[in-house]
Tab-separated table of C-alpha atoms and ligand atoms in Angstrom:
chain	number	residue	atom	x	y	z
O	1	MET	CA	27.583	-16.638	15.518
O	2	ALA	CA	26.320	-14.692	18.122
O	3	ARG	CA	22.900	-15.239	19.677
O	4	THR	CA	20.862	-12.076	20.922
O	5	ASP	CA	17.344	-11.563	22.792
O	6	ALA	CA	14.429	-9.373	21.371
O	7	ASP	CA	11.295	-8.661	22.758
O	8	VAL	CA	9.757	-8.065	19.273
O	9	LEU	CA	11.727	-9.633	15.910
O	10	ILE	CA	10.265	-8.076	12.722
O	11	ALA	CA	11.017	-10.452	9.670
O	12	GLY	CA	11.171	-7.758	6.731
O	13	GLY	CA	12.198	-4.052	6.573
O	14	GLY	CA	9.696	-2.507	4.127
O	15	PHE	CA	6.781	-0.313	4.826
O	16	ALA	CA	4.971	-2.434	7.351
O	17	GLY	CA	8.049	-3.857	9.046
O	18	LEU	CA	10.018	-0.475	9.712
O	19	THR	CA	7.001	1.452	10.937
O	20	LEU	CA	5.785	-1.260	13.247
O	21	ALA	CA	9.314	-1.073	14.663
O	22	ILE	CA	9.381	2.604	15.082
O	23	ALA	CA	6.035	2.652	16.470
O	24	LEU	CA	6.980	0.467	19.337
O	25	ARG	CA	10.220	1.924	19.869
O	26	GLN	CA	8.880	5.327	20.378
O	27	ALA	CA	6.215	4.289	22.801
O	28	LEU	CA	7.875	1.845	25.085
O	29	GLY	CA	11.599	2.847	25.048
O	30	PRO	CA	15.041	1.521	25.313
O	31	SER	CA	14.038	-0.971	27.731
O	32	PHE	CA	11.836	-2.762	24.765
O	33	ALA	CA	14.053	-4.353	22.243
O	34	VAL	CA	12.954	-4.152	18.824
O	35	THR	CA	15.072	-6.144	16.046
O	36	VAL	CA	14.331	-5.721	12.288
O	37	ALA	CA	15.844	-8.487	9.892
O	38	ASP	CA	15.929	-7.925	5.980
O	39	PRO	CA	18.542	-8.321	3.632
O	40	ALA	CA	17.263	-5.343	1.463
O	41	LEU	CA	17.976	-3.191	4.645
O	42	ALA	CA	21.723	-3.466	2.639
O	43	ALA	CA	20.550	-2.936	-0.922
O	44	ASN	CA	20.253	0.332	-2.885
O	45	ARG	CA	16.415	0.927	-3.298
O	46	SER	CA	17.047	3.286	-6.374
O	47	GLY	CA	15.686	0.307	-9.033
O	48	ASP	CA	12.195	0.486	-6.964
O	49	GLN	CA	10.562	2.923	-9.820
O	50	ARG	CA	7.146	2.835	-7.643
O	51	ALA	CA	5.298	5.404	-6.118
O	52	SER	CA	2.162	5.185	-3.468
O	53	ALA	CA	-1.208	7.313	-2.557
O	54	ILE	CA	-0.473	7.719	1.174
O	55	VAL	CA	-3.996	8.673	2.196
O	56	ALA	CA	-4.547	11.065	5.089
O	57	ALA	CA	-4.682	8.526	7.642
O	58	ALA	CA	-1.301	7.131	6.842
O	59	ARG	CA	-0.053	10.582	6.586
O	60	ARG	CA	-1.043	11.429	10.235
O	61	LEU	CA	0.668	8.196	11.332
O	62	PHE	CA	3.876	9.115	9.490
O	63	GLU	CA	3.690	12.463	11.229
O	64	THR	CA	2.864	11.481	14.612
O	65	LEU	CA	5.951	8.830	14.300
O	66	GLY	CA	8.014	11.766	13.215
O	67	VAL	CA	8.827	10.276	9.784
O	68	TRP	CA	6.644	12.723	7.570
O	69	GLN	CA	8.400	15.908	8.522
O	70	GLY	CA	11.750	14.495	6.503
O	71	VAL	CA	9.932	13.771	3.381
O	72	ARG	CA	7.233	15.944	3.042
O	73	ASP	CA	9.024	18.432	0.487
O	74	ALA	CA	9.113	15.067	-1.873
O	75	ALA	CA	5.644	14.456	-1.449
O	76	GLN	CA	2.849	15.849	-3.767
O	77	PRO	CA	-0.610	16.499	-2.460
O	78	ILE	CA	-3.095	15.300	-4.731
O	79	LEU	CA	-5.542	18.085	-5.059
O	80	ASP	CA	-8.156	17.013	-7.030
O	81	MET	CA	-8.770	13.617	-8.849
O	82	VAL	CA	-10.866	12.816	-12.015
O	83	VAL	CA	-12.396	9.309	-13.183
O	84	THR	CA	-13.531	8.609	-16.300
O	85	ASP	CA	-14.636	5.552	-18.239
O	86	SER	CA	-14.079	4.962	-22.262
O	87	ARG	CA	-13.260	2.729	-25.029
O	88	LEU	CA	-9.462	3.112	-25.928
O	89	ASP	CA	-10.253	4.685	-29.043
O	90	ASP	CA	-13.041	7.080	-27.780
O	91	ALA	CA	-12.154	10.878	-28.658
O	92	VAL	CA	-13.652	12.331	-25.721
O	93	ARG	CA	-13.631	10.707	-22.197
O	94	PRO	CA	-16.543	11.856	-20.579
O	95	VAL	CA	-15.455	12.408	-16.741
O	96	PHE	CA	-18.415	10.630	-14.463
O	97	LEU	CA	-16.786	11.496	-11.056
O	98	THR	CA	-14.373	14.560	-9.647
O	99	PHE	CA	-13.061	14.951	-6.229
O	100	ALA	CA	-12.001	17.850	-4.495
O	101	GLY	CA	-8.960	16.670	-2.494
O	102	GLU	CA	-9.502	18.089	1.166
O	103	ILE	CA	-10.815	15.948	3.899
O	104	GLU	CA	-10.228	18.779	6.487
O	105	PRO	CA	-9.317	22.388	5.750
O	106	GLY	CA	-5.796	22.261	4.603
O	107	GLU	CA	-5.520	18.569	4.579
O	108	PRO	CA	-5.525	16.656	1.275
O	109	PHE	CA	-7.177	13.292	1.390
O	110	ALA	CA	-3.496	11.619	0.129
O	111	HIS	CA	0.021	12.275	-1.065
O	112	MET	CA	1.829	10.895	-3.729
O	113	ILE	CA	5.505	9.732	-2.832
O	114	GLU	CA	8.333	7.780	-4.480
O	115	ASN	CA	8.558	4.333	-2.433
O	116	ARG	CA	12.338	4.503	-1.800
O	117	LEU	CA	12.611	8.129	-0.493
O	118	LEU	CA	9.757	6.714	2.403
O	119	VAL	CA	11.648	3.713	3.258
O	120	ASP	CA	14.783	5.647	3.575
O	121	ALA	CA	13.304	7.905	5.629
O	122	LEU	CA	11.612	5.040	7.715
O	123	ALA	CA	14.908	3.204	7.946
O	124	ALA	CA	16.802	6.284	8.860
O	125	LYS	CA	14.042	7.037	11.752
O	126	ALA	CA	14.518	3.189	12.878
O	127	ARG	CA	18.055	3.690	13.260
O	128	GLU	CA	17.599	6.570	15.663
O	129	VAL	CA	15.035	5.349	18.053
O	130	GLY	CA	17.604	2.418	18.586
O	131	VAL	CA	15.855	-0.430	16.413
O	132	ALA	CA	18.402	-2.966	15.794
O	133	LEU	CA	18.782	-2.866	11.716
O	134	ARG	CA	20.293	-6.574	10.737
O	135	PRO	CA	20.824	-6.955	7.091
O	136	THR	CA	20.001	-10.579	6.876
O	137	ALA	CA	17.039	-12.897	6.253
O	138	VAL	CA	15.266	-15.313	8.703
O	139	ALA	CA	15.728	-18.244	7.864
O	140	ARG	CA	14.216	-20.533	10.047
O	141	TRP	CA	12.359	-20.580	13.528
O	142	ASP	CA	11.450	-22.812	16.083
O	143	GLY	CA	8.573	-22.260	18.294
O	144	HIS	CA	9.097	-25.101	20.849
O	145	GLY	CA	5.132	-25.898	21.094
O	146	ALA	CA	2.101	-23.959	22.272
O	147	SER	CA	3.221	-23.565	25.808
O	148	ALA	CA	6.889	-22.168	24.888
O	149	GLN	CA	7.793	-18.321	26.244
O	150	SER	CA	9.554	-17.459	23.302
O	151	ILE	CA	10.689	-18.521	19.627
O	152	ASP	CA	14.062	-18.724	18.678
O	153	ALA	CA	15.257	-17.496	14.923
O	154	ALA	CA	18.179	-18.293	12.933
O	155	CYS	CA	19.386	-16.059	10.272
O	156	ALA	CA	20.475	-16.614	7.050
O	157	ASP	CA	24.028	-14.606	8.393
O	158	GLY	CA	24.168	-17.208	11.018
O	159	SER	CA	22.980	-15.771	13.972
O	160	ALA	CA	20.419	-16.306	16.051
O	161	ILE	CA	17.616	-14.150	17.627
O	162	SER	CA	15.342	-15.347	20.781
O	163	THR	CA	11.958	-13.527	20.370
O	164	ARG	CA	8.630	-13.270	22.133
O	165	LEU	CA	7.170	-12.008	19.268
O	166	LEU	CA	7.910	-13.075	15.522
O	167	VAL	CA	6.152	-10.550	13.202
O	168	ALA	CA	5.967	-11.724	9.425
O	169	ALA	CA	6.124	-8.274	7.836
O	170	ASP	CA	7.998	-9.899	4.457
O	171	GLY	CA	5.850	-9.254	2.027
O	172	ALA	CA	3.415	-11.076	-0.672
O	173	ARG	CA	5.326	-14.266	-0.887
O	174	SER	CA	5.933	-14.573	2.852
O	175	SER	CA	8.057	-17.292	3.996
O	176	ILE	CA	7.088	-16.966	7.585
O	177	ARG	CA	3.862	-17.617	6.924
O	178	THR	CA	3.986	-20.578	4.890
O	179	ALA	CA	6.377	-21.814	7.228
O	180	ALA	CA	3.688	-21.146	10.219
O	181	GLY	CA	1.178	-23.423	7.885
O	182	ILE	CA	-1.034	-20.780	7.143
O	183	ALA	CA	-2.907	-20.738	4.169
O	184	THR	CA	-4.329	-18.149	1.837
O	185	HIS	CA	-7.307	-17.706	-0.566
O	186	GLY	CA	-7.767	-15.633	-3.188
O	187	TRP	CA	-6.757	-15.727	-7.069
O	188	ASN	CA	-4.897	-14.067	-10.062
O	189	TYR	CA	-6.416	-11.250	-12.078
O	190	GLY	CA	-4.879	-12.697	-15.367
O	191	GLN	CA	-3.558	-9.150	-15.206
O	192	SER	CA	-0.354	-7.254	-14.708
O	193	ALA	CA	0.420	-3.233	-13.635
O	194	ILE	CA	2.754	-1.736	-16.076
O	195	VAL	CA	4.544	1.254	-13.860
O	196	THR	CA	6.683	3.978	-15.136
O	197	THR	CA	7.498	7.390	-14.953
O	198	VAL	CA	6.712	10.084	-17.220
O	199	SER	CA	7.377	14.087	-17.281
O	200	HIS	CA	5.109	16.391	-19.066
O	201	GLU	CA	5.155	20.050	-20.436
O	202	ARG	CA	2.328	21.200	-18.523
O	203	ASP	CA	2.138	21.256	-14.830
O	204	HIS	CA	-0.571	18.714	-13.683
O	205	GLU	CA	-1.410	20.880	-10.683
O	206	GLY	CA	-1.784	18.062	-8.431
O	207	ARG	CA	-4.611	16.582	-10.471
O	208	ALA	CA	-5.192	12.534	-9.934
O	209	GLU	CA	-6.441	10.708	-13.180
O	210	GLU	CA	-8.061	7.153	-13.212
O	211	HIS	CA	-9.378	6.337	-16.818
O	212	PHE	CA	-11.255	3.112	-16.790
O	213	LEU	CA	-10.529	1.919	-20.098
O	214	PRO	CA	-11.684	-2.102	-20.909
O	215	ALA	CA	-8.320	-3.823	-20.173
O	216	GLY	CA	-8.754	-2.160	-16.588
O	217	PRO	CA	-7.588	1.144	-14.776
O	218	PHE	CA	-4.832	3.631	-16.295
O	219	ALA	CA	-3.775	5.768	-13.318
O	220	ILE	CA	-1.938	9.160	-13.793
O	221	LEU	CA	-0.489	9.799	-10.498
O	222	PRO	CA	0.948	13.602	-9.876
O	223	LEU	CA	4.725	13.844	-8.275
O	224	LYS	CA	6.714	16.595	-7.492
O	225	GLY	CA	7.847	18.620	-10.622
O	226	ARG	CA	6.415	17.815	-13.838
O	227	ARG	CA	6.051	14.679	-13.339
O	228	SER	CA	3.715	11.733	-12.822
O	229	SER	CA	3.800	8.030	-11.977
O	230	ILE	CA	1.867	5.928	-14.249
O	231	VAL	CA	0.063	2.471	-13.315
O	232	TRP	CA	-1.252	0.596	-16.480
O	233	THR	CA	-3.380	-2.312	-15.698
O	234	GLU	CA	-3.537	-5.023	-19.119
O	235	ALA	CA	-4.363	-8.408	-19.580
O	236	THR	CA	-1.182	-10.355	-18.481
O	237	ALA	CA	-0.437	-11.483	-22.394
O	238	GLU	CA	-0.830	-7.864	-23.549
O	239	ALA	CA	1.204	-6.450	-20.769
O	240	GLU	CA	3.898	-8.591	-21.994
O	241	ARG	CA	3.833	-7.844	-25.308
O	242	ILE	CA	3.542	-4.035	-24.606
O	243	MET	CA	6.470	-4.543	-22.271
O	244	ALA	CA	8.836	-6.036	-25.184
O	245	LEU	CA	8.230	-3.070	-27.356
O	246	PRO	CA	10.909	-0.727	-28.138
O	247	ASP	CA	11.197	2.629	-26.470
O	248	ASP	CA	9.502	4.431	-29.432
O	249	ALA	CA	6.673	1.733	-29.785
O	250	PHE	CA	6.153	1.799	-26.344
O	251	HIS	CA	5.932	5.763	-26.123
O	252	ALA	CA	3.130	5.425	-28.640
O	253	GLU	CA	0.956	2.709	-26.924
O	254	LEU	CA	1.529	5.098	-23.859
O	255	GLU	CA	0.520	8.545	-25.549
O	256	GLN	CA	-2.564	6.522	-26.777
O	257	ARG	CA	-3.615	5.951	-23.335
O	258	PHE	CA	-2.272	9.167	-21.597
O	259	LYS	CA	-3.478	11.859	-24.361
O	260	LEU	CA	-1.547	15.107	-24.921
O	261	HIS	CA	-3.838	17.488	-22.112
O	262	LEU	CA	-0.200	17.842	-20.329
O	263	GLY	CA	1.689	18.548	-23.497
O	264	GLU	CA	4.211	16.224	-24.525
O	265	ILE	CA	5.126	13.402	-22.706
O	266	SER	CA	8.823	11.610	-22.207
O	267	ILE	CA	9.291	8.648	-20.420
O	268	VAL	CA	11.593	9.343	-17.558
O	269	GLY	CA	11.667	6.051	-15.607
O	270	ALA	CA	12.211	2.516	-16.099
O	271	ARG	CA	9.488	0.320	-17.375
O	272	ARG	CA	8.328	-2.666	-14.724
O	273	THR	CA	5.434	-5.108	-14.406
O	274	HIS	CA	4.187	-6.321	-11.190
O	275	PRO	CA	1.497	-9.480	-11.496
O	276	LEU	CA	-1.807	-8.868	-10.170
O	277	GLY	CA	-3.583	-10.658	-7.520
O	278	PHE	CA	-5.908	-10.747	-4.587
O	279	PHE	CA	-5.426	-13.291	-1.367
O	280	VAL	CA	-6.168	-13.037	2.498
O	281	ALA	CA	-4.362	-15.148	4.810
O	282	ARG	CA	-6.559	-17.688	6.469
O	283	SER	CA	-5.539	-16.328	9.476
O	284	PHE	CA	-3.277	-13.521	10.645
O	285	ILE	CA	-1.854	-14.830	13.712
O	286	ALA	CA	-0.101	-18.479	14.829
O	287	GLU	CA	1.851	-19.166	17.978
O	288	ARG	CA	3.628	-15.978	18.680
O	289	ILE	CA	3.618	-14.841	15.396
O	290	ALA	CA	1.285	-12.178	13.666
O	291	LEU	CA	1.390	-11.397	10.095
O	292	VAL	CA	1.108	-7.466	8.548
O	293	GLY	CA	0.819	-5.738	5.371
O	294	ASP	CA	1.398	-7.727	2.064
O	295	ALA	CA	2.392	-10.953	4.080
O	296	ALA	CA	-1.331	-10.774	5.227
O	297	HIS	CA	-3.249	-9.636	2.251
O	298	VAL	CA	-2.531	-8.597	-1.545
O	299	ILE	CA	-5.197	-6.230	-3.169
O	300	HIS	CA	-5.472	-4.968	-6.584
O	301	PRO	CA	-4.160	-1.517	-6.800
O	302	ILE	CA	-7.046	0.198	-8.409
O	303	ALA	CA	-7.744	2.073	-5.466
O	304	GLY	CA	-3.969	2.462	-3.983
O	305	GLN	CA	-5.043	0.714	-0.690
O	306	GLY	CA	-2.513	-2.172	-0.502
O	307	LEU	CA	-0.136	-0.446	1.717
O	308	ASN	CA	-2.659	1.699	3.389
O	309	MET	CA	-4.020	-1.232	4.458
O	310	GLY	CA	-0.754	-2.663	5.567
O	311	LEU	CA	-0.138	0.423	7.911
O	312	LYS	CA	-3.696	-0.177	9.557
O	313	ASP	CA	-2.203	-3.642	10.478
O	314	VAL	CA	0.923	-2.273	11.763
O	315	ALA	CA	-0.928	0.518	13.882
O	316	ALA	CA	-3.446	-2.024	15.547
O	317	LEU	CA	-0.711	-4.502	16.382
O	318	ALA	CA	1.300	-1.368	17.829
O	319	GLU	CA	-1.488	-0.431	19.681
O	320	VAL	CA	-2.410	-4.066	21.248
O	321	VAL	CA	1.438	-4.758	21.656
O	322	VAL	CA	2.151	-1.718	23.861
O	323	ASP	CA	-1.346	-1.824	25.967
O	324	ALA	CA	0.120	-4.993	26.575
O	325	ALA	CA	3.465	-4.651	27.483
O	326	ARG	CA	2.447	-1.411	29.791
O	327	LEU	CA	0.423	-3.702	31.848
O	328	GLY	CA	3.811	-6.179	32.016
O	329	LEU	CA	1.770	-8.697	29.935
O	330	ASP	CA	3.608	-10.689	27.070
O	331	PRO	CA	3.146	-9.111	24.097
O	332	GLY	CA	3.402	-12.676	22.226
O	333	SER	CA	0.600	-14.122	24.251
O	334	ALA	CA	-2.132	-15.486	22.600
O	335	SER	CA	-4.941	-13.046	23.746
O	336	VAL	CA	-2.997	-10.208	22.611
O	337	LEU	CA	-2.361	-11.694	18.906
O	338	GLU	CA	-6.416	-12.566	19.017
O	339	ARG	CA	-7.246	-8.784	19.849
O	340	TYR	CA	-4.960	-8.089	16.739
O	341	GLN	CA	-6.693	-10.581	14.687
O	342	ARG	CA	-10.384	-9.254	15.482
O	343	TRP	CA	-9.750	-6.162	14.854
O	344	ARG	CA	-7.925	-6.167	11.565
O	345	ARG	CA	-8.777	-9.558	9.539
O	346	PHE	CA	-12.611	-8.475	9.251
O	347	ASP	CA	-11.711	-4.727	7.979
O	348	THR	CA	-9.650	-6.622	5.362
O	349	MET	CA	-12.113	-8.911	3.998
O	350	ALA	CA	-14.105	-5.992	3.429
O	351	MET	CA	-11.605	-3.824	1.595
O	352	GLY	CA	-10.338	-6.784	-0.200
O	353	PHE	CA	-13.596	-7.753	-1.805
O	354	ALA	CA	-14.532	-3.937	-2.345
O	355	THR	CA	-11.467	-3.596	-4.783
O	356	ASP	CA	-11.974	-6.978	-6.474
O	357	GLY	CA	-15.444	-6.340	-7.266
O	358	LEU	CA	-14.602	-2.867	-8.433
O	359	ASN	CA	-11.762	-4.088	-10.716
O	360	ARG	CA	-14.373	-6.638	-12.033
O	361	LEU	CA	-17.177	-4.034	-12.884
O	362	PHE	CA	-14.501	-2.180	-14.352
O	363	SER	CA	-12.186	-4.267	-16.438
O	364	ASN	CA	-14.478	-5.337	-19.154
O	365	ARG	CA	-16.125	-4.694	-22.440
O	366	SER	CA	-19.766	-4.821	-21.688
O	367	ASP	CA	-21.963	-1.893	-22.494
O	368	VAL	CA	-24.468	-2.843	-20.195
O	369	LEU	CA	-22.228	-3.072	-17.453
O	370	ARG	CA	-20.339	0.128	-18.650
O	371	PHE	CA	-23.954	2.043	-18.495
O	372	ALA	CA	-24.634	0.708	-14.832
O	373	ARG	CA	-21.181	1.857	-13.468
O	374	ASP	CA	-21.553	5.512	-15.393
O	375	VAL	CA	-25.038	5.925	-13.762
O	376	GLY	CA	-23.509	4.779	-10.502
O	377	LEU	CA	-20.461	7.358	-10.786
O	378	GLY	CA	-22.625	10.158	-11.939
O	379	LEU	CA	-24.981	9.470	-8.451
O	380	VAL	CA	-21.952	9.493	-6.302
O	381	ASP	CA	-20.840	13.152	-8.220
O	382	ARG	CA	-24.015	14.540	-7.446
O	383	VAL	CA	-24.748	13.519	-3.929
O	384	PRO	CA	-22.569	15.619	-1.597
O	385	ASN	CA	-22.961	13.304	1.526
O	386	LEU	CA	-22.245	10.103	-0.290
O	387	LYS	CA	-19.218	11.777	-1.761
O	388	ARG	CA	-18.053	12.989	1.440
O	389	LEU	CA	-18.290	9.664	2.874
O	390	PHE	CA	-16.563	8.067	-0.126
O	391	ILE	CA	-13.736	10.628	0.526
O	392	ARG	CA	-13.343	9.864	4.014
O	393	GLU	CA	-13.245	6.203	3.531
O	394	ALA	CA	-10.568	6.663	0.552
O	395	ALA	CA	-8.323	8.524	2.969
O	396	GLY	CA	-8.750	5.337	5.714
O	397	LEU	CA	-10.948	7.328	8.468
O	398	VAL	CA	-13.959	5.438	8.514
O	399	GLY	CA	-14.306	2.495	10.859
O	400	GLU	CA	-12.450	1.681	14.036
O	401	VAL	CA	-9.609	3.692	13.294
O	402	PRO	CA	-6.354	2.844	15.516
O	403	LYS	CA	-4.633	5.640	17.133
O	404	LEU	CA	-1.663	6.254	15.360
O	405	LEU	CA	-4.186	6.807	12.100
O	406	ARG	CA	-5.830	9.510	14.006
O	407	GLY	CA	-2.735	11.514	14.430
O	408	GLU	CA	-2.257	10.234	18.473
O	409	LEU	CA	0.611	9.021	20.094
O	410	LEU	CA	0.179	5.658	22.016
I	501	FAD	C1	1.937	-1.194	-9.330
I	501	FAD	C2	1.388	-1.250	-7.643
I	501	FAD	C3	0.946	0.038	-7.070
I	501	FAD	C4	0.662	0.112	-5.749
I	501	FAD	N1	0.100	1.525	-5.664
I	501	FAD	C5	-0.157	1.498	-4.214
I	501	FAD	C6	-0.299	2.567	-3.674
I	501	FAD	O1	-0.796	3.909	-4.635
I	501	FAD	N2	-0.764	3.069	-2.534
I	501	FAD	C7	-0.845	1.799	-1.567
I	501	FAD	O2	-1.114	1.892	-0.506
I	501	FAD	N3	-0.517	0.436	-1.899
I	501	FAD	C8	0.096	0.605	-3.397
I	501	FAD	N4	0.228	-0.583	-3.429
I	501	FAD	C9	0.734	-1.772	-2.480
I	501	FAD	C10	2.141	-1.486	-1.579
I	501	FAD	O3	2.923	-1.363	-2.520
I	501	FAD	C11	2.493	-2.867	-1.056
I	501	FAD	O4	1.007	-2.947	-0.363
I	501	FAD	C12	3.602	-2.502	-0.160
I	501	FAD	O5	4.493	-2.185	-0.828
I	501	FAD	C13	3.722	-3.517	1.164
I	501	FAD	O6	4.431	-3.430	1.880
I	501	FAD	P1	5.457	-4.456	2.891
I	501	FAD	O7	5.935	-3.790	3.517
I	501	FAD	O8	3.939	-5.199	3.340
I	501	FAD	O9	6.000	-5.579	1.699
I	501	FAD	P2	7.128	-5.246	1.243
I	501	FAD	O10	7.350	-3.881	0.852
I	501	FAD	O11	7.193	-6.375	0.292
I	501	FAD	O12	8.514	-6.013	1.912
I	501	FAD	C14	8.758	-6.673	2.495
I	501	FAD	C15	10.336	-7.229	3.169
I	501	FAD	O13	10.379	-8.091	3.596
I	501	FAD	C16	11.441	-8.681	3.221
I	501	FAD	N5	11.884	-10.012	3.193
I	501	FAD	C17	11.236	-11.088	2.444
I	501	FAD	N6	11.758	-12.213	3.169
I	501	FAD	C18	12.142	-12.347	4.240
I	501	FAD	C19	12.718	-12.648	5.318
I	501	FAD	N7	12.350	-14.152	5.049
I	501	FAD	N8	13.410	-12.119	6.093
I	501	FAD	C20	13.738	-10.911	5.883
I	501	FAD	N9	12.772	-10.106	5.217
I	501	FAD	C21	12.623	-10.779	4.388
I	501	FAD	C22	11.946	-8.176	1.693
I	501	FAD	O14	13.088	-7.753	1.338
I	501	FAD	C23	11.342	-6.975	1.259
I	501	FAD	O15	12.151	-5.655	1.922
I	501	FAD	C24	0.745	-0.923	-5.041
I	501	FAD	C25	1.187	-1.923	-5.528
I	501	FAD	C26	1.352	-2.591	-6.794
I	501	FAD	C27	1.991	-3.542	-7.493
């Protein structure tokens, strides 16, 4: 089969891979060849029940790339958020923290959107800006040693692509990361997230709820219409038990946690489970290779930040590659990739440990810890500047924020 050249070859056409491809093509134009290879590009994504919280910085990036405009009407702004901390059978759930959801007037700190809608919009925009989309996996590659000017990748459909930079955007079980010999450090939580979608009688009015229960967080995240996405953490054995229940018993377990404040609920989406873990790759780069998104790090969904962190990788990598290409430099050179790694690895470790600590603090039955965390939450709730900092951090607007996430063109 044919052999082609690409300045950048991206393995993985999920959020991270497609966003990077669009950013590079928009900034560098048709003379800069970008290919995305992923067998899922040919698949129907209707089975993906997940929805994601897209924080303000990520929304600015999608708007700058011209993607948000196509999905805006399907995205539900999060207008406020409540956090509670209680036992499963407590009759009343005291509210410890509330966020009114704007970081700037008229700009919500996050939106909820169904994953498949956003990925479809990204694929359409990638096609429009001239990214070559290949519905096949990157099966093998050969780097030809340290001084080589390119990597030769072999795809599962028999085609071959020669590239100056291979980006691993191939998800948590990245085969590119493994083949590059990059180890990860982290651990499994022994927890799984049950994900489904419910409809309810009353309007959620844009309110997100996070109920910290002893088994872990139970999140109710508003979707367009009278619907909410549920991310429900349980110990893995308990999640398996709940998943195996018939529909009426599953509904009863859900209702015990959801309660009836939005009226009667109906389950309108399939149920799925996702095992939860935390890991960070020991390096985000190898010779002519960069890792982005879940290929580089996976964190607990407790703060809904996994994808948002991946988009920060993408925005940082796009910025360093565009700077280099405009100066006529090699986008896969060690100096370019080291700049990317310096920018992203420390920030990733910090966010990873923060979400890990949050999960440990909240997913337990200790009354002493419960008292301590409730005092802490109450304090954040009452000190306006501290609360504002928390909201800006959650919105992705703190630290060395790449241009695209500030809403600036590259
Ligand atoms: C329950 C749950 C809730 C979450 N909620 C949120 C949230 O609210 N907000 C948030 O920011 N994050 C959230 N996350 C995290 C978020 O879903 C992930 O971080 C995000 O989907 C990762 O995107 P990605 O593009 O890096 O990887 P993926 O979406 O996993 O995409 C990887 C792609 O690579 C392809 N691929 C694999 N191998 C190859 C190969 N060899 N060659 C070519 N292609 C290949 C796959 O087919 C796939 O399409 C949540 C996660 C979970 C589990």
